[in-house]
Amino acid sequence: MSESPQALVVFSPSGKRGRFALGTSVLEAARELGVDIDSICGGRARCGRCQVEAVEGSFAKENIVSGGDHLTPMGEAEQYCLQRGRLQPGNRLSCQAQLLGDVRIDVPATSQVHHQVVRKDYEVHDIELDPVVHLYFVEVEEPDMHRQAGDLQRLERALEKEWGLTGLSCDLRVLQDLQPALRTGRWSATVAIRNRQQIIAVWPGFHDQAYGAAVDVGSTTIAVHLCDLTRGEVVGSAGSMNPQIRFGEDLMSRVSYAMLNPEGAAQMTRAVRQAITELIGRTADQAGIDPADVLEITLVGNPVMHHLLLGIDPAPLGTAPFALATDHALEVWASEYDIEVHPNARAYVLPCIAGHVGADTAAVLLAETPWDRDEVSLIIDVGTNAEIVLGNRERLLAASSPTGPAFEGAQISSGQRAAPGAIERVRIDRDTLEPRFRVIGGERWSDDPGFAEELTEALGDQRITGICGSGIIEAVASMYLAGIIQHDGSFNPAAAARSPRVEARDRSFAYLLHEGEPRIYIEQNDVRAIQLAKAALYAGARLLMDHMGVDRVDRIRLAGAFGSHIDVTYAMALGMIPDCDLAQVSSANNAAGTGARIALLNRASRDEVERRARTIEKIETAVDPNFQRHFVEAMGIPHSTQPNPELSKVIDLPEKTKTQRAPRGRRRRRK
Amino acid sequence: MSESPQALVVFSPSGKRGRFALGTSVLEAARELGVDIDSICGGRARCGRCQVEAVEGSFAKENIVSGGDHLTPMGEAEQYCLQRGRLQPGNRLSCQAQLLGDVRIDVPATSQVHHQVVRKDYEVHDIELDPVVHLYFVEVEEPDMHRQAGDLQRLERALEKEWGLTGLSCDLRVLQDLQPALRTGRWSATVAIRNRQQIIAVWPGFHDQAYGAAVDVGSTTIAVHLCDLTRGEVVGSAGSMNPQIRFGEDLMSRVSYAMLNPEGAAQMTRAVRQAITELIGRTADQAGIDPADVLEITLVGNPVMHHLLLGIDPAPLGTAPFALATDHALEVWASEYDIEVHPNARAYVLPCIAGHVGADTAAVLLAETPWDRDEVSLIIDVGTNAEIVLGNRERLLAASSPTGPAFEGAQISSGQRAAPGAIERVRIDRDTLEPRFRVIGGERWSDDPGFAEELTEALGDQRITGICGSGIIEAVASMYLAGIIQHDGSFNPAAAARSPRVEARDRSFAYLLHEGEPRIYIEQNDVRAIQLAKAALYAGARLLMDHMGVDRVDRIRLAGAFGSHIDVTYAMALGMIPDCDLAQVSSANNAAGTGARIALLNRASRDEVERRARTIEKIETAVDPNFQRHFVEAMGIPHSTQPNPELSKVIDLPEKTKTQRAPRGRRRRRK
């Protein structure tokens, strides 16, 4: 062998190199050297996944002169792929191109089996593409009376011979499709195999469509990202309101509905499953694919959403001791959830962590991986309950805090969900007490020129309808900074003399934020509701810090829609979150959805999140006296009467509050 | 410990013995000694499975005086079991009775975990009870906010603690039932676990009902045996015609129906599944149980039945190369077959062996275990095809022979299925050529007094309607023995002179077997059909013998309804089966059904049959020139012109045939 003429081939970016007999295909050389090159068709010039580029030039280090002419010229198969757009101009199929001389071969990321899928959210590592479902093209022996073996057994033999897959099992529905598939495909077929173990689908001949859906079931909205399992890209995204809203705005009202109506839970289960099917259908339309090519689904949601989705009664989650039916991950047929995709697609539901800390939090953790850091991260997902995780490489603790729905705009006099027409940002001038604000749907502030016109164009006649969670937080914080309310949350009677916007009411005051139709006020009760909610959130975080034995966190990540809308400065001014370098407080954006996508694209991540969910320390806030103490102490605005050096860097804090006495509320509650 | 007073306990039948502190329960002692005692409730005096008998008397060998008074007296729990019939009078619950003195304890077979289930079919070993599904009663911790764990996780903890079960997974539907079950059962529940691995059912509190159905899907009839999985007994049996008969009498006409009608296969699939559900319902009614307590099903059938049952197109089985979709065993949810039992019950389908040797043959082998013997067994299951297995401990070979449906009474002028009114046994007097016969539905021969009355009573007006497979075989053999037909199968013209029952026809003759309404004749074409069928069967057996290198078999087992009706002497006289000591030729009765029952009750048997099915040598008759040679040579009656010493022992063979020349048919076919 060593006497036949050989060529040197050097692969980048791996740097692997070796000498091979002339005529060896680039793919063979790559496999022999352990260079990671993708393939569905197994070297038959069909899938285009193995394409590479021959780099032109002299390379002193490698001591070679490389060029495309050191490979055999393009044949018919490659020309065909080129015409069909499966092969990039200038690239070659490594299964077809054979060595004629020394050559340097560049393997583009998209041709690598385990390539990195780039995540848009900053600061966090990319996803390594290694989904549970893979496609394999095979040619199967025709049946032979003299060597009898079933179609499935001959398929399995081909999978073993061509792809090294052994010990496979097979869904009944695949078996029902197998005979016609093999015969239509003239004894060639593509199979989808899950976990290198289970044959879940078969198509005649060559098939390269395999998709997955990452589904984030929120109480308010449901979001679906459709991903190409062979490339890792998101090919379609869609969201809709959770149709369960008609049974109850917030989680507890849905649990009540389930408890009061015998068919209630089943109705809500049907509604959410239909919505998921519908959204997957929409993303498939966007991508121009067949929903039957969706072969895997991942699902995340809080515990109540999780139970309703699974068809499990959520009633036990409504009362102490808040027992989950299961906190482990689940894997079932999507058809068991009545989700209409490929009939053998599996749905993977991430684990729940505790009674109020759900699979959504597990997904947030998978996206954030606080376990990879030495710094202590505080990760907060705000909803009807705030789900809070604290920790680092050493330890992780989780709790949920009963913030109530005020942060979602509920129980606020002019409150509403974050939707077009809602005031989302608020500033108040400290001298004039005049507000300025921004509304969802527009880019301009209310004192910018063209504000009204922009809004009218965006929203039509409807215009400003209320104030959403982030708006109310900024409003209350700004009212404090402007001296309209005091540290204990009560209106400062002196403010009424400074501006007609502070109106005296029967035994109280209200601040007129917007003089339109409807008028939008911030009332004393609204301030109280926000105080209660933020005190609960702060107390939950503090309790975890106590358990971990730290009095400071290194970074804070705010997950969810709320976290991406809020101005962290005002959140800290309000005393929602513990003190922290403001530069280290940031939004985790849609971390739950990202976590669902990671679990879809990388199978090792499932083991990771299951393992972490088991070892995380669960802290129950409801029965902890320290939680009560923190809660009462955190009622004031801001949370502490001590100066906050972090905030002082960016906001001019009112001097007098720094020495103000504790609020009445605190004293009353303490007895 | 050794200083506290102790008692000697001796268990029979195991003979295990040991000393234990007074106050030790008999169950604890048994477990410590490794004595096999059953329990569902885990020692809580609920299930009654652990009952034993304290034997009274002096035992010199054991050197003890034993008696019931050497145990603590019966308490309330045992009295309750006694009243409910769960405890036999005189027995004690070993979990309750504690040692007070030396005692000899007898563990009845029904209290042993792996007790032997007695089989009625002679000559074959009993079944060791070890089903895939077991019940376990557990008490589960109540949920606790301070130590959060899902209901499922606490259930799993209890199963680990009380029963040593780990690494369990759980069906989604169990999870949906789990919360109400635990709460209704006040944190106690019984779970059904499959393969010590999968939780498939949960009931509140104590539940001791677990059943399985062994289903034998024949082309003509479907039979179901309902078994108690905790005791091994058959508690109900039912059979019905296979409703697919309306789509075609025999297998090939059903395959044709499927090929000619787009919905044909689906229609037949629905029909057979409905019939199975209906039969299981009937057996459940017989036993007075809820079909939802049926937790496991085993299914056997020939390849066409197998495919139709599974919803797989049988068309490829209709033409060469007769490719099966799969020859491996399958395990799916019974609900995937639309069989209405417990929604999580699994159905296990035994493996097929080859294109025409199906899961029914695999079941026959499981019942017969030819692999346990040194002698060479020939096992024959006669249907539209004869499925033939030959072998012993060393080697096993299988083939199917295209006998056609003549043995089932089809293609015979007066033929019919084996059903009331069919002539099933025939003898012909060698001198007078007068026949005597027996009819299905009656016990008497036609020349017995009261024959007509008995039949009228049994069958009403309908009476004798035709001749079935076993009848036609005996008729043809008897006609040969009486000299009515000759070695080559043609009528002996001289016979017409001897009796008016031999009637001359246009170019041929016919024998009048029964002069009623309708008249029943055996015509020349009927003889030819039987000759073709028996030659095929014989040639198949010979071909396997050639492959194995033997010219004689040690024993022959005839499986199926046909095998249990036929008189083996006449089968051998006709030349259906190779020469063999007649004492070693016997019926395997309903071996396929027995095999299905074994697979239901003993999980190791599944591995065994899967392993054997893979290693069995498949011989294809259709394309083997030696098969053609044997077939042509076996057309004569009996098969050989050589004297048959076996037959000579029991029947007086006509002298002249022994030297008769080969039949014309043979010569013609040989060219």
CSV table of C-alpha atoms in Angstrom, one decimal, chain B residues 11 23-31 37-53 71-75 77-78 81 87 91-99 105 111 163 206:
chain,number,residue,atom,x,y,z
B,11,PHE,CA,-39.9,-25.1,56.0
B,23,GLY,CA,-41.6,-13.3,68.1
B,24,THR,CA,-40.1,-13.4,64.7
B,25,SER,CA,-42.8,-13.6,62.0
B,26,VAL,CA,-42.9,-16.7,59.9
B,27,LEU,CA,-42.6,-14.5,56.8
B,28,GLU,CA,-39.5,-12.8,58.1
B,29,ALA,CA,-37.9,-16.2,58.9
B,30,ALA,CA,-38.8,-17.4,55.4
B,31,ARG,CA,-37.3,-14.4,53.8
B,37,ILE,CA,-43.3,-17.0,49.8
B,38,ASP,CA,-45.6,-14.8,47.8
B,39,SER,CA,-46.9,-11.4,48.9
B,40,ILE,CA,-48.7,-8.5,47.2
B,41,CYS,CA,-49.3,-6.4,50.3
B,42,GLY,CA,-45.8,-6.6,51.7
B,43,GLY,CA,-46.7,-8.2,55.0
B,44,ARG,CA,-49.8,-6.2,55.9
B,45,ALA,CA,-52.3,-9.1,56.3
B,46,ARG,CA,-54.3,-8.0,53.2
B,47,CYS,CA,-53.5,-10.2,50.3
B,48,GLY,CA,-53.6,-13.6,51.9
B,49,ARG,CA,-50.9,-14.7,49.5
B,50,CYS,CA,-48.4,-15.7,52.2
B,51,GLN,CA,-50.5,-18.3,53.9
B,52,VAL,CA,-48.8,-21.4,55.3
B,53,GLU,CA,-49.7,-24.4,57.4
B,71,LEU,CA,-47.3,-19.7,66.8
B,72,THR,CA,-49.0,-16.6,68.2
B,73,PRO,CA,-52.8,-17.0,68.1
B,74,MET,CA,-54.8,-15.6,65.3
B,75,GLY,CA,-55.4,-11.9,65.6
B,77,ALA,CA,-56.3,-9.3,60.8
B,78,GLU,CA,-56.2,-13.0,60.1
B,81,CYS,CA,-59.0,-12.6,56.0
B,87,LEU,CA,-57.3,-17.4,54.2
B,91,ASN,CA,-53.8,-22.0,57.5
B,92,ARG,CA,-52.0,-19.0,58.9
B,93,LEU,CA,-50.8,-15.7,57.4
B,94,SER,CA,-47.0,-16.0,57.6
B,95,CYS,CA,-46.7,-12.2,57.9
B,96,GLN,CA,-48.9,-12.3,61.1
B,97,ALA,CA,-48.0,-15.6,62.8
B,98,GLN,CA,-45.0,-15.2,65.1
B,99,LEU,CA,-42.7,-18.0,66.4
B,105,ILE,CA,-44.2,-24.9,58.3
B,111,SER,CA,-48.1,-19.4,48.2
B,163,TRP,CA,-39.8,-3.9,47.4
B,206,PHE,CA,-55.1,-2.5,48.1
